[in-house]
mmCIF file with all atom_site columns, C-alpha atoms in Angstrom:
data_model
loop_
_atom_site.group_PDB
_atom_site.id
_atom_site.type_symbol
_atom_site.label_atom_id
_atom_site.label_alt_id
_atom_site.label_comp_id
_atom_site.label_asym_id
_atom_site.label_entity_id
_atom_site.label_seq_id
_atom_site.pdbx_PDB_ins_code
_atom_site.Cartn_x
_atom_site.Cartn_y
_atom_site.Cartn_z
_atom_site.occupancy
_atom_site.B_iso_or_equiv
_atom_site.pdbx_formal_charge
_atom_site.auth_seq_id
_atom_site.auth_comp_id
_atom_site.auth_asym_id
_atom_site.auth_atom_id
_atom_site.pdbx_PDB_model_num
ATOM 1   C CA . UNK J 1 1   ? -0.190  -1.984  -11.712 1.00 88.00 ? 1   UNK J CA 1
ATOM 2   C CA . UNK J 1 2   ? -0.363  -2.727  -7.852  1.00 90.00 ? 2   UNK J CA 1
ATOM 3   C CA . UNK J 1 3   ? -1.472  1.028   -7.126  1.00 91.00 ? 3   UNK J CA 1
ATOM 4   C CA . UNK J 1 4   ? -4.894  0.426   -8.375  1.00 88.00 ? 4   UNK J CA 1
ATOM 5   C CA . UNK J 1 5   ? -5.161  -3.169  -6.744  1.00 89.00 ? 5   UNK J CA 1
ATOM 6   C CA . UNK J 1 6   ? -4.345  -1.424  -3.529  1.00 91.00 ? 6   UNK J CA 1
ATOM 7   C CA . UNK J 1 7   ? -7.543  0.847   -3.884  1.00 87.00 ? 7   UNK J CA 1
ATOM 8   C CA . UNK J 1 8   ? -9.800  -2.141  -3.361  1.00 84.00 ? 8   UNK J CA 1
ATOM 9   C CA . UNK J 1 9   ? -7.531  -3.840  -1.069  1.00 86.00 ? 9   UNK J CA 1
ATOM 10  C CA . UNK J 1 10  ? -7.564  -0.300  1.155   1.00 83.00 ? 10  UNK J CA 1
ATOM 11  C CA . UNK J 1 11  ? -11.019 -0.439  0.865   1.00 79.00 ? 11  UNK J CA 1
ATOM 12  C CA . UNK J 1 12  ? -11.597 -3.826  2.233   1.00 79.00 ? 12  UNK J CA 1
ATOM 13  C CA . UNK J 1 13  ? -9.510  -3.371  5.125   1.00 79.00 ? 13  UNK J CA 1
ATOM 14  C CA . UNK J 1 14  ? -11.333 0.304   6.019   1.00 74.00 ? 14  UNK J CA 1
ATOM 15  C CA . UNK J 1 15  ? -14.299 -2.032  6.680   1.00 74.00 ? 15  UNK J CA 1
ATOM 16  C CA . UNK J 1 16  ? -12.857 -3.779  9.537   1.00 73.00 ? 16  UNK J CA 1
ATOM 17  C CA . UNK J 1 17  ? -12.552 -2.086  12.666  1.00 60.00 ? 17  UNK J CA 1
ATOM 18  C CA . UNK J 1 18  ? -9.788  -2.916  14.872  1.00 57.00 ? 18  UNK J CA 1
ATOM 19  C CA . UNK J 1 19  ? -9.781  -2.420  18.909  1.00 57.00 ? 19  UNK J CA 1
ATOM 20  C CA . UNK J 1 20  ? -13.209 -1.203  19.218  1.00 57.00 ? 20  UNK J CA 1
ATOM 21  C CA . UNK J 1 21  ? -14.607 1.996   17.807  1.00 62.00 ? 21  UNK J CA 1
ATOM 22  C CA . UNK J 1 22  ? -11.193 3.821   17.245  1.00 63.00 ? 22  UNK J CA 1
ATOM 23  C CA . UNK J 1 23  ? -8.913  2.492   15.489  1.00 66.00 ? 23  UNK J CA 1
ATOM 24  C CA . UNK J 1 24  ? -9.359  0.816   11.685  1.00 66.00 ? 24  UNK J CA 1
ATOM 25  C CA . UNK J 1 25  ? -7.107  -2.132  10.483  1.00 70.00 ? 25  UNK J CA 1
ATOM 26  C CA . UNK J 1 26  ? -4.075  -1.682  9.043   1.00 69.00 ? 26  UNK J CA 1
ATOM 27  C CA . UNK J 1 27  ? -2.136  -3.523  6.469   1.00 84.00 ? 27  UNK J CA 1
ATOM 28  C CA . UNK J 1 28  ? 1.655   -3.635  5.157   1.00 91.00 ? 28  UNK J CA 1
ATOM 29  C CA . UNK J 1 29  ? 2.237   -3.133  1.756   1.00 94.00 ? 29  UNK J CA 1
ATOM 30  C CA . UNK J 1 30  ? 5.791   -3.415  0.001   1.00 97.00 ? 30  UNK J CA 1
ATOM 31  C CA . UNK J 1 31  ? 7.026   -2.763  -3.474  1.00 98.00 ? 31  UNK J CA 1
ATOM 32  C CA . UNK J 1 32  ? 10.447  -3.927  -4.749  1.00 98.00 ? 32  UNK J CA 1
ATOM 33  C CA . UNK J 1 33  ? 12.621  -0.087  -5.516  1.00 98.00 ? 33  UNK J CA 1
ATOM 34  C CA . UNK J 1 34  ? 12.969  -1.453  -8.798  1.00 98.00 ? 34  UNK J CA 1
ATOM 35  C CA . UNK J 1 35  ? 9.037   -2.126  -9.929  1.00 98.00 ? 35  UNK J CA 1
ATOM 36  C CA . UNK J 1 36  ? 8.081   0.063   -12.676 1.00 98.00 ? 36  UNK J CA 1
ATOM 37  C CA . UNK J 1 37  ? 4.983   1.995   -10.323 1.00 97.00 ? 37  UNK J CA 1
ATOM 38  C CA . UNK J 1 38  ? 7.406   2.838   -7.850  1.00 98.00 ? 38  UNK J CA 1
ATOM 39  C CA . UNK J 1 39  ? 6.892   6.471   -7.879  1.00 97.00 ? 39  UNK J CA 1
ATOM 40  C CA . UNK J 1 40  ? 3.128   6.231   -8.250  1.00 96.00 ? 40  UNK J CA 1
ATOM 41  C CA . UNK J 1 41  ? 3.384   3.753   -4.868  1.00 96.00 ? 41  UNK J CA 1
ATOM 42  C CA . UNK J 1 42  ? 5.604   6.182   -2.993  1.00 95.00 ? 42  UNK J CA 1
ATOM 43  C CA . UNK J 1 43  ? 2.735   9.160   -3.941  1.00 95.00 ? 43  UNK J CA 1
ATOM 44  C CA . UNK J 1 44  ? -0.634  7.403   -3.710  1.00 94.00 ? 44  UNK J CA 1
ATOM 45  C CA . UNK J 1 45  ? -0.756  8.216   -0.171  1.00 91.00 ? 45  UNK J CA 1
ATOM 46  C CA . UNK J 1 46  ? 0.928   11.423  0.353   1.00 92.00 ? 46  UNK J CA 1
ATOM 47  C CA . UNK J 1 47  ? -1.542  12.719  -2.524  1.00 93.00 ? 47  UNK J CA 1
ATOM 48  C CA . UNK J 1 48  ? -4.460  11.454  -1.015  1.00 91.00 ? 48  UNK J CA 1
ATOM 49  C CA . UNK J 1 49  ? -3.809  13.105  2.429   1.00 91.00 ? 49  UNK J CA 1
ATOM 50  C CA . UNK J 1 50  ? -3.306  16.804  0.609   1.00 94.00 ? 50  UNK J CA 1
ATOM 51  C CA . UNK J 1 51  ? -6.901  16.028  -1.168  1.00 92.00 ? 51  UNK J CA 1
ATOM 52  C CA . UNK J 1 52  ? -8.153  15.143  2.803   1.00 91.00 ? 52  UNK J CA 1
ATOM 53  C CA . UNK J 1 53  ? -6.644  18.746  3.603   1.00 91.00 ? 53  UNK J CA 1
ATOM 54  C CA . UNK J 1 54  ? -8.118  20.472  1.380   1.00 94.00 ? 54  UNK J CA 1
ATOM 55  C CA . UNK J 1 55  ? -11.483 19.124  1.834   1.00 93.00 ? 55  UNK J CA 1
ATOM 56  C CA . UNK J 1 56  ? -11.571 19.249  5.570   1.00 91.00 ? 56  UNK J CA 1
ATOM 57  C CA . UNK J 1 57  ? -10.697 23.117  4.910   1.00 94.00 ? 57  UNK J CA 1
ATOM 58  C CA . UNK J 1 58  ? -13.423 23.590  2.579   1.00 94.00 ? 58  UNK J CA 1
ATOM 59  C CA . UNK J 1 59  ? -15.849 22.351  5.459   1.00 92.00 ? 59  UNK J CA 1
ATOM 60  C CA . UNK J 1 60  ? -16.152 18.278  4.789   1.00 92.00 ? 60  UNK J CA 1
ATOM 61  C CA . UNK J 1 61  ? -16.147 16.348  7.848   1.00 88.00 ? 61  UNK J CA 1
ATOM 62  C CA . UNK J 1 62  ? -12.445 14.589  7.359   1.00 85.00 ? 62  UNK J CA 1
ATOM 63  C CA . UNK J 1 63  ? -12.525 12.960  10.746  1.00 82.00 ? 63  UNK J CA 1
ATOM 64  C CA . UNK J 1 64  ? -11.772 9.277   11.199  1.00 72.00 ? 64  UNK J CA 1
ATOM 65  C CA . UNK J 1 65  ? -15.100 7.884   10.927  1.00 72.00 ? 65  UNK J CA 1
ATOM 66  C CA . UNK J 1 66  ? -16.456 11.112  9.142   1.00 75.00 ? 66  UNK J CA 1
ATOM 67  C CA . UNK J 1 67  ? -19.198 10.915  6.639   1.00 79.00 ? 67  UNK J CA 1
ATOM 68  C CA . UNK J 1 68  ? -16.568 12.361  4.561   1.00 81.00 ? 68  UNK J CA 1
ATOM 69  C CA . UNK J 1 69  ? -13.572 10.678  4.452   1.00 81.00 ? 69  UNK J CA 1
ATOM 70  C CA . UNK J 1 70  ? -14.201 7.688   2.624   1.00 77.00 ? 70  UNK J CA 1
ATOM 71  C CA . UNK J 1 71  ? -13.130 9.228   -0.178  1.00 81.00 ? 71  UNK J CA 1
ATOM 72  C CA . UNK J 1 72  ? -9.516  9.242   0.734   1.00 86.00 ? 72  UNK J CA 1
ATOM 73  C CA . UNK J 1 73  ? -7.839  6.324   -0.418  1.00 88.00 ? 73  UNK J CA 1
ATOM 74  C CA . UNK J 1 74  ? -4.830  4.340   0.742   1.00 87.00 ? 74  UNK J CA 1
ATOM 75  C CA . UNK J 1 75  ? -5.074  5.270   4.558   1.00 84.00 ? 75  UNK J CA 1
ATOM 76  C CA . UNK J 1 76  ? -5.213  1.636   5.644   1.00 83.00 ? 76  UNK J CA 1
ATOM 77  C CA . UNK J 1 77  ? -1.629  0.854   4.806   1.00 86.00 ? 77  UNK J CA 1
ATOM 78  C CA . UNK J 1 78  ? 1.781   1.241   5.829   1.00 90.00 ? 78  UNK J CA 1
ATOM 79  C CA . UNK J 1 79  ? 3.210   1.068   2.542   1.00 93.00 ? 79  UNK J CA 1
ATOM 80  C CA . UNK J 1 80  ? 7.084   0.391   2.055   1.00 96.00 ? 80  UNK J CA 1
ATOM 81  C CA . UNK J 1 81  ? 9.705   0.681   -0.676  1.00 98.00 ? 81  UNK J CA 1
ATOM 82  C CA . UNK J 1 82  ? 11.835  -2.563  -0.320  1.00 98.00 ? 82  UNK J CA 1
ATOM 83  C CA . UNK J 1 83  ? 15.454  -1.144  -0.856  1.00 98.00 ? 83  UNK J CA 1
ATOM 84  C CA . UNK J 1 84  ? 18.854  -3.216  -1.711  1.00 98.00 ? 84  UNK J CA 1
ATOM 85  C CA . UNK J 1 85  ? 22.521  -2.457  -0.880  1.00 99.00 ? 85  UNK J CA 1
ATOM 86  C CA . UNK J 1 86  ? 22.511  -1.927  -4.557  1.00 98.00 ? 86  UNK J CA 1
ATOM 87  C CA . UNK J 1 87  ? 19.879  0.826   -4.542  1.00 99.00 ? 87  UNK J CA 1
ATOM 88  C CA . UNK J 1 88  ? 21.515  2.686   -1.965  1.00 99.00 ? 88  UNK J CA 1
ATOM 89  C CA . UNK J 1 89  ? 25.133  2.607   -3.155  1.00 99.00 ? 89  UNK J CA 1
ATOM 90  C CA . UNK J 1 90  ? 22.958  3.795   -6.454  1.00 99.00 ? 90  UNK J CA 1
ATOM 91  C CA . UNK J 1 91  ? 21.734  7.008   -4.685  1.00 99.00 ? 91  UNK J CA 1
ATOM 92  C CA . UNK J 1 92  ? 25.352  7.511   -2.653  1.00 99.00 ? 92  UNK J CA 1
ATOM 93  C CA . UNK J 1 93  ? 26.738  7.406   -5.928  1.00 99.00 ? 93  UNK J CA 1
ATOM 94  C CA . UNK J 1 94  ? 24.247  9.648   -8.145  1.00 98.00 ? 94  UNK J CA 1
ATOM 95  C CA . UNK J 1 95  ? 23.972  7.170   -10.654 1.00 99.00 ? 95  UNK J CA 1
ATOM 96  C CA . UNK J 1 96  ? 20.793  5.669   -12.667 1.00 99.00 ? 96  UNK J CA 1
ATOM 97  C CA . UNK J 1 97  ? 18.732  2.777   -11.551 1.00 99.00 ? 97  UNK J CA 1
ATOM 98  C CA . UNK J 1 98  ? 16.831  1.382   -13.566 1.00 99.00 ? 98  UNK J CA 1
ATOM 99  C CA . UNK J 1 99  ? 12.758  0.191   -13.240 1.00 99.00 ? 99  UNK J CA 1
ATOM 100 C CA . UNK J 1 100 ? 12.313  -3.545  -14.117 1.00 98.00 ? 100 UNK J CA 1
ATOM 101 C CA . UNK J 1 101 ? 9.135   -5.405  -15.731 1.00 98.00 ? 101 UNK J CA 1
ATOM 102 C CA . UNK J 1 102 ? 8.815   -8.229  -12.912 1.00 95.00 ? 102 UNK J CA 1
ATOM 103 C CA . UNK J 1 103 ? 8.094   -10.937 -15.559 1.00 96.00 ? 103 UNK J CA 1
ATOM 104 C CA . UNK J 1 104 ? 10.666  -10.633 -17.506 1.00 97.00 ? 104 UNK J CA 1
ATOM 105 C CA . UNK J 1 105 ? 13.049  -8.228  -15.972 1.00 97.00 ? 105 UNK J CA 1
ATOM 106 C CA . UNK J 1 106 ? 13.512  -5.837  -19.088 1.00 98.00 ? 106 UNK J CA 1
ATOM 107 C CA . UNK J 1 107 ? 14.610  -2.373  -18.364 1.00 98.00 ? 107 UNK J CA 1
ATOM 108 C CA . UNK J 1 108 ? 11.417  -0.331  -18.933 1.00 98.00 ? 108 UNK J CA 1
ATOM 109 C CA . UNK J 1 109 ? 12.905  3.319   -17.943 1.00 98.00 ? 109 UNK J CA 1
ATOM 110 C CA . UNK J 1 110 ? 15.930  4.289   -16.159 1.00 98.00 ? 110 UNK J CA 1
ATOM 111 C CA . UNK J 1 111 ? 16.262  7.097   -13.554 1.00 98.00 ? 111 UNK J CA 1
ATOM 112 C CA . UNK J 1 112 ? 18.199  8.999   -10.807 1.00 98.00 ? 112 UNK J CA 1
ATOM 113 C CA . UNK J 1 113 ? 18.633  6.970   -7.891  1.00 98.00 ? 113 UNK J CA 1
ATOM 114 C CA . UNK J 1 114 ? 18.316  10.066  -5.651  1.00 97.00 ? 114 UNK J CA 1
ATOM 115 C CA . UNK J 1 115 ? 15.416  10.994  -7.539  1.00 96.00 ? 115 UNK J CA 1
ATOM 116 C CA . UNK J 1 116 ? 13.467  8.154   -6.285  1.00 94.00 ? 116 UNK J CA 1
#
């Protein structure tokens, strides 16, 4: 799925430095509510930054450019859930939505809107 593309893709764009010395590049990265690794998307990042915590408090140097870090993944992003009228009426509603194969659009599981 797009989750593990991302890792090289974050990768990649850790390489580049933006502004000088400070600041890396960034990149936007958007997944349609209904894609089947929506949940894994919406995590990646969130679960890479408790890993980050927890090794900066067991002593690692976590720091931007620390020898450390580059073992967090999916920093380099500003990923984004791409949400429809639909999806949102969904979750107002409490009803199921249902995750979509994108080349053929069959229903692969259906959830809680709000769960999402």
């Amino acid at each position: 799925g797009p989750v593990s593309f991302m890792r090289g893709a974050d990768a990649s764009a850790g390489t580049i430095k933006s502004g000088g010395k400070t600041r890396r590049a960034a990149k936007m990265v958007i997944l349609d509510v209904d894609h089947p690794d929506v949940r894994d998307f919406i995590w990646c990042k969130a679960t890479e930054e408790k890993k980050a915590r927890a090794l900066r408090d067991s002593g690692f140097d976590m720091d931007l450019d620390g020898r450390d870090s580059y073992s967090i993944q999916y920093q380099n992003a500003n990923n984004s859930v791409r949400v429809t009228d639909e999806f949102m009426q969904a979750v107002l509603e409490d009803r199921d939505w249902k995750l979509k194969a994108v080349t053929t659009g069959e229903i692969l599981e259906t959830t809680r809107a709000r769960d999402l």
